[in-house]
Short mmCIF file of C-alpha atoms in Angstrom, two decimals:
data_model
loop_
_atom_site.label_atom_id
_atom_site.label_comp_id
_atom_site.label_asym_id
_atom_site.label_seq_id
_atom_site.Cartn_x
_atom_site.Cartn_y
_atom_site.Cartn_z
CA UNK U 1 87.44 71.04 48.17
CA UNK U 2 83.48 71.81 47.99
CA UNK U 3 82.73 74.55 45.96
CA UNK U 4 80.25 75.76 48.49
CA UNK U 5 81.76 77.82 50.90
CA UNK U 6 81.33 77.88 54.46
CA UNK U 7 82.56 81.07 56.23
CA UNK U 8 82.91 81.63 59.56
CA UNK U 9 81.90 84.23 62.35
CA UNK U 10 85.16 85.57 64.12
CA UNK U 11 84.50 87.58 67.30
CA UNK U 12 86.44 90.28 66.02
CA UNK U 13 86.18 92.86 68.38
CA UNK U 14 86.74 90.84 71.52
CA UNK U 15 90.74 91.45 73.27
CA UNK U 16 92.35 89.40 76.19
CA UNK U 17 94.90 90.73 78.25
CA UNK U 18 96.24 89.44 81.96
CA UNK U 19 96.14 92.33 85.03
CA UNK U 20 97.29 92.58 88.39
CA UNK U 21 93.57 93.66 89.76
CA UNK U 22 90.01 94.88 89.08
CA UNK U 23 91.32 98.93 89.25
CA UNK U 24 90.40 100.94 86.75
CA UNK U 25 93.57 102.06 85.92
CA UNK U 26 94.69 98.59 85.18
CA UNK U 27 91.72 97.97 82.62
CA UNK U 28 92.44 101.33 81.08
CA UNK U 29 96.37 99.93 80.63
CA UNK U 30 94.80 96.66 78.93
CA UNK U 31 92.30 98.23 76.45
CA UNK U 32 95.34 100.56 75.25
CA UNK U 33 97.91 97.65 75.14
CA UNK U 34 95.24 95.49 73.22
CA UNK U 35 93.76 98.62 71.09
CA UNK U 36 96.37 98.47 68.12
CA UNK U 37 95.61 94.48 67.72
CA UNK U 38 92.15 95.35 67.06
CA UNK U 39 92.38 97.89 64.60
CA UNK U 40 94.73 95.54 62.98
CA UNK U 41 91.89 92.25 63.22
CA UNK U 42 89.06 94.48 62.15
CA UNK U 43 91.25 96.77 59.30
CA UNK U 44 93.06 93.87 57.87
CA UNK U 45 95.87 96.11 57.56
CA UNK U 46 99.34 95.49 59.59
CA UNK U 47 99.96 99.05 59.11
CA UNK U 48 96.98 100.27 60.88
CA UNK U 49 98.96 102.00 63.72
CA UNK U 50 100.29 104.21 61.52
CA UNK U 51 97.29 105.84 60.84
CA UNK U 52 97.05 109.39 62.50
CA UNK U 53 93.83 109.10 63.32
CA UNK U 54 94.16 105.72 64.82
CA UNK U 55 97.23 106.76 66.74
CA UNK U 56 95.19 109.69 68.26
CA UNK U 57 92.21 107.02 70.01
CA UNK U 58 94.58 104.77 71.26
CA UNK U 59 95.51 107.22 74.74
CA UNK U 60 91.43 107.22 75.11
CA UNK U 61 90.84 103.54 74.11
CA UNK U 62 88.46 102.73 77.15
CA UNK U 63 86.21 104.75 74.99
CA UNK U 64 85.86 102.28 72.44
CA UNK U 65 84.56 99.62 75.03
CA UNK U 66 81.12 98.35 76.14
CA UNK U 67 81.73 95.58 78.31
CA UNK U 68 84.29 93.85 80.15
CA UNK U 69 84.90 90.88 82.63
CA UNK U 70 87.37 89.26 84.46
CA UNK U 71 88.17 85.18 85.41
CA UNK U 72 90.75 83.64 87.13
CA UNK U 73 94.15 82.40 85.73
CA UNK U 74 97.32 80.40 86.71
CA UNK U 75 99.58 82.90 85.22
CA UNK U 76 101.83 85.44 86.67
CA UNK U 77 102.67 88.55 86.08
CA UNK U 78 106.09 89.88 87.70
CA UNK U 79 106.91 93.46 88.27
CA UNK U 80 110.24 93.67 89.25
CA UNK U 81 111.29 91.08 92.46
CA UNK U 82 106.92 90.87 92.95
CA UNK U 83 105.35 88.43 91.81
CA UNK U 84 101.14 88.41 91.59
CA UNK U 85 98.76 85.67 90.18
CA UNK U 86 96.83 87.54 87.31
CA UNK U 87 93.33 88.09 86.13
CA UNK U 88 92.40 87.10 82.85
CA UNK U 89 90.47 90.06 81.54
CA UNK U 90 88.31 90.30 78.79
CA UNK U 91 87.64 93.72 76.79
CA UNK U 92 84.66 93.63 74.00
CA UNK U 93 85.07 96.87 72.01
CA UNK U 94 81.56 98.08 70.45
CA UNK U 95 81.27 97.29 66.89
CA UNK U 96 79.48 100.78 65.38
CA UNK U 97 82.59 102.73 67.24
CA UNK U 98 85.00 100.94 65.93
CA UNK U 99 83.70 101.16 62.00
CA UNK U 100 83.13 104.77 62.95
CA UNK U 101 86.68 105.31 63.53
CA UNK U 102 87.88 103.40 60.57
CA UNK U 103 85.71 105.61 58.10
CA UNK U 104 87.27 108.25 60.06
CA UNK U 105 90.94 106.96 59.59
CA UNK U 106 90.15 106.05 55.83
CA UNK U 107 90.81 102.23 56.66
CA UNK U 108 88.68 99.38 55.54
CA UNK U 109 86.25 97.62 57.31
CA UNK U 110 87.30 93.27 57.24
CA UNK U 111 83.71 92.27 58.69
CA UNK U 112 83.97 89.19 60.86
CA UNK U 113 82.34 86.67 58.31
CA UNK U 114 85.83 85.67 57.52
CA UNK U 115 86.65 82.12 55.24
CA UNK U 116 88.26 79.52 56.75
CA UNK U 117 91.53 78.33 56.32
CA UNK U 118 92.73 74.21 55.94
CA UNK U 119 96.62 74.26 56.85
CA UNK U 120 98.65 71.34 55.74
CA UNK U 121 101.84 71.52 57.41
CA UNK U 122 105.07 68.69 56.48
CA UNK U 123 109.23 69.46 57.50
CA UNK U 124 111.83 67.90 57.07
CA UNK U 125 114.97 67.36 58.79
CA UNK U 126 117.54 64.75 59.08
CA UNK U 127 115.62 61.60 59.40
CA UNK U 128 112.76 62.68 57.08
CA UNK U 129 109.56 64.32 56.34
CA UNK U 130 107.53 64.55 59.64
CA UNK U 131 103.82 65.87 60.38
CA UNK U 132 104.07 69.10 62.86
CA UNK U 133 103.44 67.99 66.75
CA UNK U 134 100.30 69.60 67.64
CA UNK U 135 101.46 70.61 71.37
CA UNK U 136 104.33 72.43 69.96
CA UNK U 137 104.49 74.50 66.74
CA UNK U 138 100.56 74.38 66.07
CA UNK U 139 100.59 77.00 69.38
CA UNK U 140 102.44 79.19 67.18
CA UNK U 141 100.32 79.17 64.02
CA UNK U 142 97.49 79.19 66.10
CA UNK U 143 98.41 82.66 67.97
CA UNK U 144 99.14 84.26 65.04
CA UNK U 145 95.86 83.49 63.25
CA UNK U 146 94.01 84.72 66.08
CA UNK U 147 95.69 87.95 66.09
CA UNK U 148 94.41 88.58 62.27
CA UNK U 149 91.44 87.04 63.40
CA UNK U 150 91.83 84.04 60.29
CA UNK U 151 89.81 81.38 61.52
CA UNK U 152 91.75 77.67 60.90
CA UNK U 153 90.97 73.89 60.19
CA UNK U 154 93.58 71.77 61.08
CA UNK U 155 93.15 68.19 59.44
CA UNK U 156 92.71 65.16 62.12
CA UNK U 157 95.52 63.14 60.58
CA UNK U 158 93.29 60.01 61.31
CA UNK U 159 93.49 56.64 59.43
CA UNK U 160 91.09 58.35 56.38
CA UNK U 161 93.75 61.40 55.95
CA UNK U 162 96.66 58.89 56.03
CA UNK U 163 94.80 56.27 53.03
CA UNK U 164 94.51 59.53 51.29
CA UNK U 165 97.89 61.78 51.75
CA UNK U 166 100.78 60.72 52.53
CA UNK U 167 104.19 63.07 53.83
CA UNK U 168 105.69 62.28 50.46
CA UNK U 169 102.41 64.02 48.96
CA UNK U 170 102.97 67.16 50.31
CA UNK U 171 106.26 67.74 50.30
CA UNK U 172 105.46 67.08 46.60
CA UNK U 173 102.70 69.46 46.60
CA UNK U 174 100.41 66.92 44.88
CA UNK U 175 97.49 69.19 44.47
CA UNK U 176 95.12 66.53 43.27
CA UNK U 177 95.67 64.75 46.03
CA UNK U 178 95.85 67.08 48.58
CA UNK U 179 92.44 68.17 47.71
CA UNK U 180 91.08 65.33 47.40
CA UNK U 181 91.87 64.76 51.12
CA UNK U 182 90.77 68.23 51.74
CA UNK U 183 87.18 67.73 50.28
CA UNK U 184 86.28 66.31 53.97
CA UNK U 185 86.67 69.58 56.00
CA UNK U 186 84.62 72.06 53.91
CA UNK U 187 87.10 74.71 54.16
CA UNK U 188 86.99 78.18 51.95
CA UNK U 189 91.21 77.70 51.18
CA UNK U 190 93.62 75.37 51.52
CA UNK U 191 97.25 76.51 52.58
CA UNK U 192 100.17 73.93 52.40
CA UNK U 193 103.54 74.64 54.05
CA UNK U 194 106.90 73.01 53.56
CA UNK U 195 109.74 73.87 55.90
CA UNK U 196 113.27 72.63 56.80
CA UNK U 197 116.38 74.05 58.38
CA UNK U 198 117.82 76.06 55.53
CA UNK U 199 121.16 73.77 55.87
CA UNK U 200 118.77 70.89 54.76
CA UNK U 201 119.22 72.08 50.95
CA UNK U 202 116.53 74.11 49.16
CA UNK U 203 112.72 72.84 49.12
CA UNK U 204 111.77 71.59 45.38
CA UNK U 205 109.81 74.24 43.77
CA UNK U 206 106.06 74.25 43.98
CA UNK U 207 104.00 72.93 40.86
CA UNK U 208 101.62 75.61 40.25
CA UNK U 209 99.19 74.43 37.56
CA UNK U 210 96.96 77.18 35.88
CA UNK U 211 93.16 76.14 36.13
CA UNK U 212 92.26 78.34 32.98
CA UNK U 213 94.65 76.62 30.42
CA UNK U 214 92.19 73.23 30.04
CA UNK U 215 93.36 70.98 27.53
CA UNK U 216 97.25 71.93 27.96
CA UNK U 217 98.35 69.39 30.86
CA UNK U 218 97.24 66.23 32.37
CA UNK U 219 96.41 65.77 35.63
CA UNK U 220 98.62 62.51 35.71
CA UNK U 221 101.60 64.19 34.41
CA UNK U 222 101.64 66.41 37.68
CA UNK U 223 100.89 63.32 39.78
CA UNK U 224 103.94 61.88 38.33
CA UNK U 225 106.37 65.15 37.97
CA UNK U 226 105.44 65.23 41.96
CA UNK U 227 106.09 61.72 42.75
CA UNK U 228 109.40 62.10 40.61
CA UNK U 229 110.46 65.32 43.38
CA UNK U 230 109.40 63.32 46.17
CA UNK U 231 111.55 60.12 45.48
CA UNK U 232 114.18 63.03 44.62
CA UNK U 233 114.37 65.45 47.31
CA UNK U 234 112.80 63.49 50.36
CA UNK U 235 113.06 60.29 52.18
CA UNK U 236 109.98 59.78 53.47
CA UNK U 237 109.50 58.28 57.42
CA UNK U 238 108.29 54.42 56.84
CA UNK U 239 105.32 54.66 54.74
CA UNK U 240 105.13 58.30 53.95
CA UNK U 241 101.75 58.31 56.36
CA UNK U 242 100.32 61.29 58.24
CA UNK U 243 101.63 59.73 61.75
CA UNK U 244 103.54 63.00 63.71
CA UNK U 245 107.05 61.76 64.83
CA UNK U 246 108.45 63.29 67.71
CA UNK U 247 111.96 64.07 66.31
CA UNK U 248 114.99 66.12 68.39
CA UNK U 249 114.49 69.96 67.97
CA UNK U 250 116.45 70.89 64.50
CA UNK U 251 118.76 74.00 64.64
CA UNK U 252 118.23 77.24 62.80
CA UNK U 253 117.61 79.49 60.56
CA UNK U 254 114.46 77.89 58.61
CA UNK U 255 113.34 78.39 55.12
CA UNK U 256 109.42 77.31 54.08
CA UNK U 257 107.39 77.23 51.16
CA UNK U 258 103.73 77.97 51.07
CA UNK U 259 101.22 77.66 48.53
CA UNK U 260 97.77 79.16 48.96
CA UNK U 261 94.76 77.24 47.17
CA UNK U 262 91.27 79.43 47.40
CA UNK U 263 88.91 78.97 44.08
CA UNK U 264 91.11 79.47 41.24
CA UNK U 265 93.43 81.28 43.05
CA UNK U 266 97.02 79.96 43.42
CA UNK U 267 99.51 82.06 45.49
CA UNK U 268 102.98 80.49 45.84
CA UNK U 269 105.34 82.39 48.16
CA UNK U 270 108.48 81.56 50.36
CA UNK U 271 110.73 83.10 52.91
CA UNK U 272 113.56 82.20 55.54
CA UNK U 273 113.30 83.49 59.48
CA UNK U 274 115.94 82.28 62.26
CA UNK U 275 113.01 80.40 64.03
CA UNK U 276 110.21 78.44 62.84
CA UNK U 277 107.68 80.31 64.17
CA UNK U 278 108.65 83.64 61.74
CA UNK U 279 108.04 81.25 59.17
CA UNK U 280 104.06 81.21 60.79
CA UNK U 281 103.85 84.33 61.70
CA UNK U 282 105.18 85.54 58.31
CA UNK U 283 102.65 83.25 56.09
CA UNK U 284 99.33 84.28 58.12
CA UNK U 285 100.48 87.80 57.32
CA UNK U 286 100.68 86.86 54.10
CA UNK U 287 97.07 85.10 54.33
CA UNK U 288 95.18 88.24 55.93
CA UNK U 289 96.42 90.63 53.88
CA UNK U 290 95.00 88.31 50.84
CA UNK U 291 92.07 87.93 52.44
CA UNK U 292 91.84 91.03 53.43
CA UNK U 293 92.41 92.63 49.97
CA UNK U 294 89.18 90.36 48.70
CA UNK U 295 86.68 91.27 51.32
CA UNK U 296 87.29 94.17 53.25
CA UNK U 297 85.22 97.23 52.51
CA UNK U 298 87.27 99.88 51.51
CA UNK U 299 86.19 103.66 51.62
CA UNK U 300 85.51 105.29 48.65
CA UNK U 301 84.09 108.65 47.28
CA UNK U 302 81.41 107.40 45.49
CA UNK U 303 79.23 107.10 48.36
CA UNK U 304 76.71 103.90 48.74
CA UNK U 305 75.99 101.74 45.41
CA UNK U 306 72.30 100.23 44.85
CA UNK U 307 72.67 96.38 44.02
CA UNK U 308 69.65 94.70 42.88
CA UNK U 309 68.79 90.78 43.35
CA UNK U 310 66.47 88.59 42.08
CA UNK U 311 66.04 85.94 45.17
CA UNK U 312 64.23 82.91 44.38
CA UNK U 313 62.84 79.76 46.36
CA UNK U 314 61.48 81.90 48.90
CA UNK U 315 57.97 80.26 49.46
CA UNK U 316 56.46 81.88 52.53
CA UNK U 317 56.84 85.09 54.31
CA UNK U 318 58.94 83.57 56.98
CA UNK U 319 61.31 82.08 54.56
CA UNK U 320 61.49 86.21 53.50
CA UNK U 321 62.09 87.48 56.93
CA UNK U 322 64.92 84.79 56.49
CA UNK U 323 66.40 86.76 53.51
CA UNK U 324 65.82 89.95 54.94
CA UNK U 325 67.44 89.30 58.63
CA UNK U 326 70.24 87.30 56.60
CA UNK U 327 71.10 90.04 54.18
CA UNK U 328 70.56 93.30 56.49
CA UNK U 329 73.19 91.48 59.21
CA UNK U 330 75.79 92.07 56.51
CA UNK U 331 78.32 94.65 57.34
CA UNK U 332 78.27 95.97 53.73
CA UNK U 333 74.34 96.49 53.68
CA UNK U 334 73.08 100.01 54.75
CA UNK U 335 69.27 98.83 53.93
CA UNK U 336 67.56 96.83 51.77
CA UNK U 337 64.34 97.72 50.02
CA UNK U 338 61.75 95.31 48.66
CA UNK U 339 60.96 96.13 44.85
CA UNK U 340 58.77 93.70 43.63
CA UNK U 341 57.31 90.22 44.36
CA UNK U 342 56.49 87.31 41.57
CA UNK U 343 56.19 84.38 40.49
CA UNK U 344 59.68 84.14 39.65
CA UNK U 345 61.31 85.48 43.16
CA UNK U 346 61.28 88.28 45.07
CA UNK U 347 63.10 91.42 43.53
CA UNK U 348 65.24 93.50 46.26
CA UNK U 349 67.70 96.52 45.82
CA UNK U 350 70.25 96.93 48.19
CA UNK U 351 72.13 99.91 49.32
CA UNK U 352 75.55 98.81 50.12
CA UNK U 353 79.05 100.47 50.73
CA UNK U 354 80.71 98.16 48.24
CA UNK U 355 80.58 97.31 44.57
CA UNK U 356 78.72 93.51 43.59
CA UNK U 357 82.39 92.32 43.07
CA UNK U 358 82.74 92.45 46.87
CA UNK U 359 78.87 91.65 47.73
CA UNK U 360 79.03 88.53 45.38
CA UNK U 361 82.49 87.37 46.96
CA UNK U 362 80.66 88.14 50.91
CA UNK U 363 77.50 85.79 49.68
CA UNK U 364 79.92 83.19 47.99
CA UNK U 365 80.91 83.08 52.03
CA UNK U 366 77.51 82.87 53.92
CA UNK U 367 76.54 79.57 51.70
CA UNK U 368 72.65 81.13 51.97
CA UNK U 369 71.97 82.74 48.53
CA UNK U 370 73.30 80.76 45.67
CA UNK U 371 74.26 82.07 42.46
CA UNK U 372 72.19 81.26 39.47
CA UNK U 373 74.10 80.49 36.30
CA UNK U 374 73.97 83.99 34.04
CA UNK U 375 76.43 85.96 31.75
CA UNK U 376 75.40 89.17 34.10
CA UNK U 377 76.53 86.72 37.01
CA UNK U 378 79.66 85.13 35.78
CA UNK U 379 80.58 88.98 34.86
CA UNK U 380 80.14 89.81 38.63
CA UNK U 381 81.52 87.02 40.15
CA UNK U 382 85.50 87.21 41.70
CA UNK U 383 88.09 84.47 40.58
CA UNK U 384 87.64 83.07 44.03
CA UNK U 385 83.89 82.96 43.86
CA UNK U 386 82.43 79.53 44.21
CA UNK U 387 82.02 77.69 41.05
CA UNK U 388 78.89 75.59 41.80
CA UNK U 389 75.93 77.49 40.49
CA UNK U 390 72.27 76.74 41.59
CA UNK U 391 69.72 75.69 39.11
CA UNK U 392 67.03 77.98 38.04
CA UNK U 393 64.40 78.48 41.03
CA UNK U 394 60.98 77.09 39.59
CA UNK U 395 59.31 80.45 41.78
CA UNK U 396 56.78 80.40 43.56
CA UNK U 397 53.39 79.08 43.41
CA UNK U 398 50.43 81.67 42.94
CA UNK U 399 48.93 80.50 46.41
CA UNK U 400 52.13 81.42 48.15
CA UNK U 401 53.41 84.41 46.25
CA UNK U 402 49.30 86.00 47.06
CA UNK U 403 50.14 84.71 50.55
CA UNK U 404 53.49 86.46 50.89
CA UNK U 405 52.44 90.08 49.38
CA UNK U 406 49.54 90.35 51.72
CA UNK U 407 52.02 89.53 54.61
CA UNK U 408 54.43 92.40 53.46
CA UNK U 409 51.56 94.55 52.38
CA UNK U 410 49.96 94.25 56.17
CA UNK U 411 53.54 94.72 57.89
CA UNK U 412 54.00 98.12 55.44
CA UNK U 413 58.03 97.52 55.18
CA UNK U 414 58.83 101.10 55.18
CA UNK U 415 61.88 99.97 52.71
CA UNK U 416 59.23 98.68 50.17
CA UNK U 417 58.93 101.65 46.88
CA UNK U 418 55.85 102.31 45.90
CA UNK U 419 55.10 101.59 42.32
CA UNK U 420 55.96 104.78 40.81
CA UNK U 421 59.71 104.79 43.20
CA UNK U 422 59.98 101.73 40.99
CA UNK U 423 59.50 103.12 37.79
CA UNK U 424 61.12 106.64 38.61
CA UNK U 425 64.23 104.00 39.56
CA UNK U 426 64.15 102.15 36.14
CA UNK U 427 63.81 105.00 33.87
CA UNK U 428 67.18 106.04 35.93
CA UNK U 429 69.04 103.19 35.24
CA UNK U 430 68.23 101.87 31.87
CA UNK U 431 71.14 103.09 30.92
CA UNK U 432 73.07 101.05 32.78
CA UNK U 433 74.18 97.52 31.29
CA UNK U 434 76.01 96.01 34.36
CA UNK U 435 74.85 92.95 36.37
CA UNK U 436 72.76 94.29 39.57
CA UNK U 437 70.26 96.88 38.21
CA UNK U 438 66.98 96.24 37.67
CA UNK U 439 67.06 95.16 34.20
CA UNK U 440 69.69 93.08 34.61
CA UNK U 441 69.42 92.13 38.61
CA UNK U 442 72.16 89.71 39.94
CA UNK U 443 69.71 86.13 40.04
CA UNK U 444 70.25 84.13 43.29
CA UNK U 445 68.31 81.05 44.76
CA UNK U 446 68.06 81.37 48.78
CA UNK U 447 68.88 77.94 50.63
CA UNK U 448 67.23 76.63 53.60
#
């Protein structure tokens, strides 16, 4: 997998729901019915209903809305011998009431920049290890990741996947392999799930290799352990290729395995649900709440937290408008004030309702500002933060950098401090020896 991570933009606050009419009433109905899926999309927290305060703005959800349109459909709705074709309605909550009433409710904020999530799935059943039919239980994982709002990548199982992973592979959970073939699709994690009716036999255990003990196993040695389990515990369909089989439905209750890949994070977890798609529904669960847990802004008490970065490679003043659009659009950004500008980058402090654990984790997913290689940096940086760090920005030329402080000195950024702000700020936080003050600013190249 690329070190680099991509991210994606969910429309979070966005609900469908299918009504008899235009009424009012009926709309009202919807955005109540669809309310408590929000809160749990934009909270990241499956217990978000059971917030008092939550539970109280649900009668009064219209409230929360600030548009809404309707389109045909071919479904029905039936109410009790009446039948009536339905309208598919879409509700788009606004985004500043919603945060509103999570600070409100004490629940965190999941902004919609979420990663995106590569899903290997492989079963097995009496004739062998089969891809998953993408007409069948792919609807499944697919409804539940839209409900936690987890954006996924589902491989294309074309002749370059099948040269590169085979069915015996994954059942095998041959990492190297398996992310080798993931490399292609850019995604943030890689999740790879094994299931089989539980009457089948147990699923071989995962092989979970730590990333931090280098030097104490070989890469071959797992290659072989997992092609050793393979020839074991599965016989593979022909070849072992990534061709879907279209096999009888296999009877119940399921067990799967799932191993989560993200950085050098490996999370290995398994469970057992009368039908397959509990197995789905129970691993995205699973997913959010990790996800959840590593970017979601979570009230505190401490009030907002000043962040200083040290941005270079920005060579004109529309390259910093760039910055500034790119950085201010982030959820966890109340403002962001220029401090200085030279030869070695512009210098900006952020206000932010988070700590630089979280802000350095929500840049790792924007693939914009890249890290530059630093003790203060590595200190800051998440297990899951990207491991590729940018070189050293070679600044900016004396031309350019006259060029861009006469652009911001003619616009008169009302965030910029004046020259004694500055120094008021650093005699303030000398004391300080953490990555992200001004004597020690979190150092970041910007890519274009």
């Amino acid at each position: 997998m690329s070190p680099v991570l991509a991210g994606q933009q969910v429309d979070i606050y966005r609900a469908q729901a299918l009504v008899k009419s235009q009424a009012e009433a009926e709309r009202n109905a919807a955005a109540r019915a669809t309310f408590g899926e929000l809160m749990v999309r934009v909270s990241g927290q499956r217990n978000a209903l059971d917030n008092p305060v939550v539970r109280a703005a649900m009668p009064k959800a219209q409230n929360y809305l600030f548009g809404f349109s309707y389109k045909s459909s071919s479904e029905k709705l039936v109410e009790g011998s009446r039948s009536f074709t339905a309208l598919a309605l879409q509700l788009d909550y606004e985004p500043q009431a919603i945060a509103q009433l999570l600070r409100d409710a004490q629940l965190p904020l999941w902004p919609a920049q979420r990663p995106t999530l590569l899903v290997w799935l492989v079963f097995k059943d009496q004739r062998g290890l089969h891809l998953v039919p993408e007409v069948i239980d792919l609807q499944a994982i697919h409804g539940f990741a839209a409900f936690r709002g987890l954006p996924l990548v589902f491989p294309k199982l074309d002749v370059e996947d099948s040269i590169s992973l085979s069915a015996d592979d994954l059942w095998a959970l041959d990492q190297q392999k398996i992310k080798a073939a993931s490399a292609r699709y850019n995604a943030d994690a890689i999740l790879i799930g094994r299931y089989t009716p539980s009457a089948m036999g147990p699923i071989p255990a995962a092989i979970v290799v730590d990333p931090l003990a280098v030097g104490e196993f070989d890469s071959s040695d797992v290659a072989s352990s997992a092609a050793s389990i393979a020839s074991a515990a599965a016989s593979s369909v022909d070849d072992g290729s990534l061709i879907p089989v279209p096999v009888e439905p296999a009877q119940g209750p399921w067990q799967g395995d799932w191993v989560l890949l993200h950085g050098d994070v490996q999370d290995a977890f398994a469970d057992e649900t009368p039908e397959v798609k509990g197995l789905f529904n129970n691993a995205i669960d699973r997913v959010a709440d990790y996800f959840a847990n590593q970017y979601a802004i979570i009230p505190t008490n401490q009030g907002p937290q000043q962040i200083v970065l040290r941005i270079g490679n920005i060579t004109s003043f529309a390259a910093f408008k760039q910055v500034q659009a790119y950085l201010e659009e982030l959820a966890l950004v109340q403002r962001m004030e220029v401090v200085t500008v030279n030869a070695e980058g512009v210098v900006v402090r952020l206000t932010t309702e988070a700590d630089a654990r979280l802000l350095t984790s929500t840049l790792a997913l924007g693939r914009r500002l890249m890290p530059v290689q630093s003790a203060a940096v590595d200190s800051a940086l998440t297990p899951s933060a990207p491991t590729q760090i940018a070189a050293l920005p070679e600044g900016i030329d004396a031309e350019a950098m006259a060029d861009l402080e006469r652009a911001m000195e003619s616009e008169q950024m009302s965030g910029t401090p004046a020259a004694d702000d500055v120094n008021a700020t650093t005699s303030t936080t000398a004391v300080l020896t953490h990555a992200g003050t001004l004597q020690d600013p979190l150092i970041y190249v910007w890519q274009k």
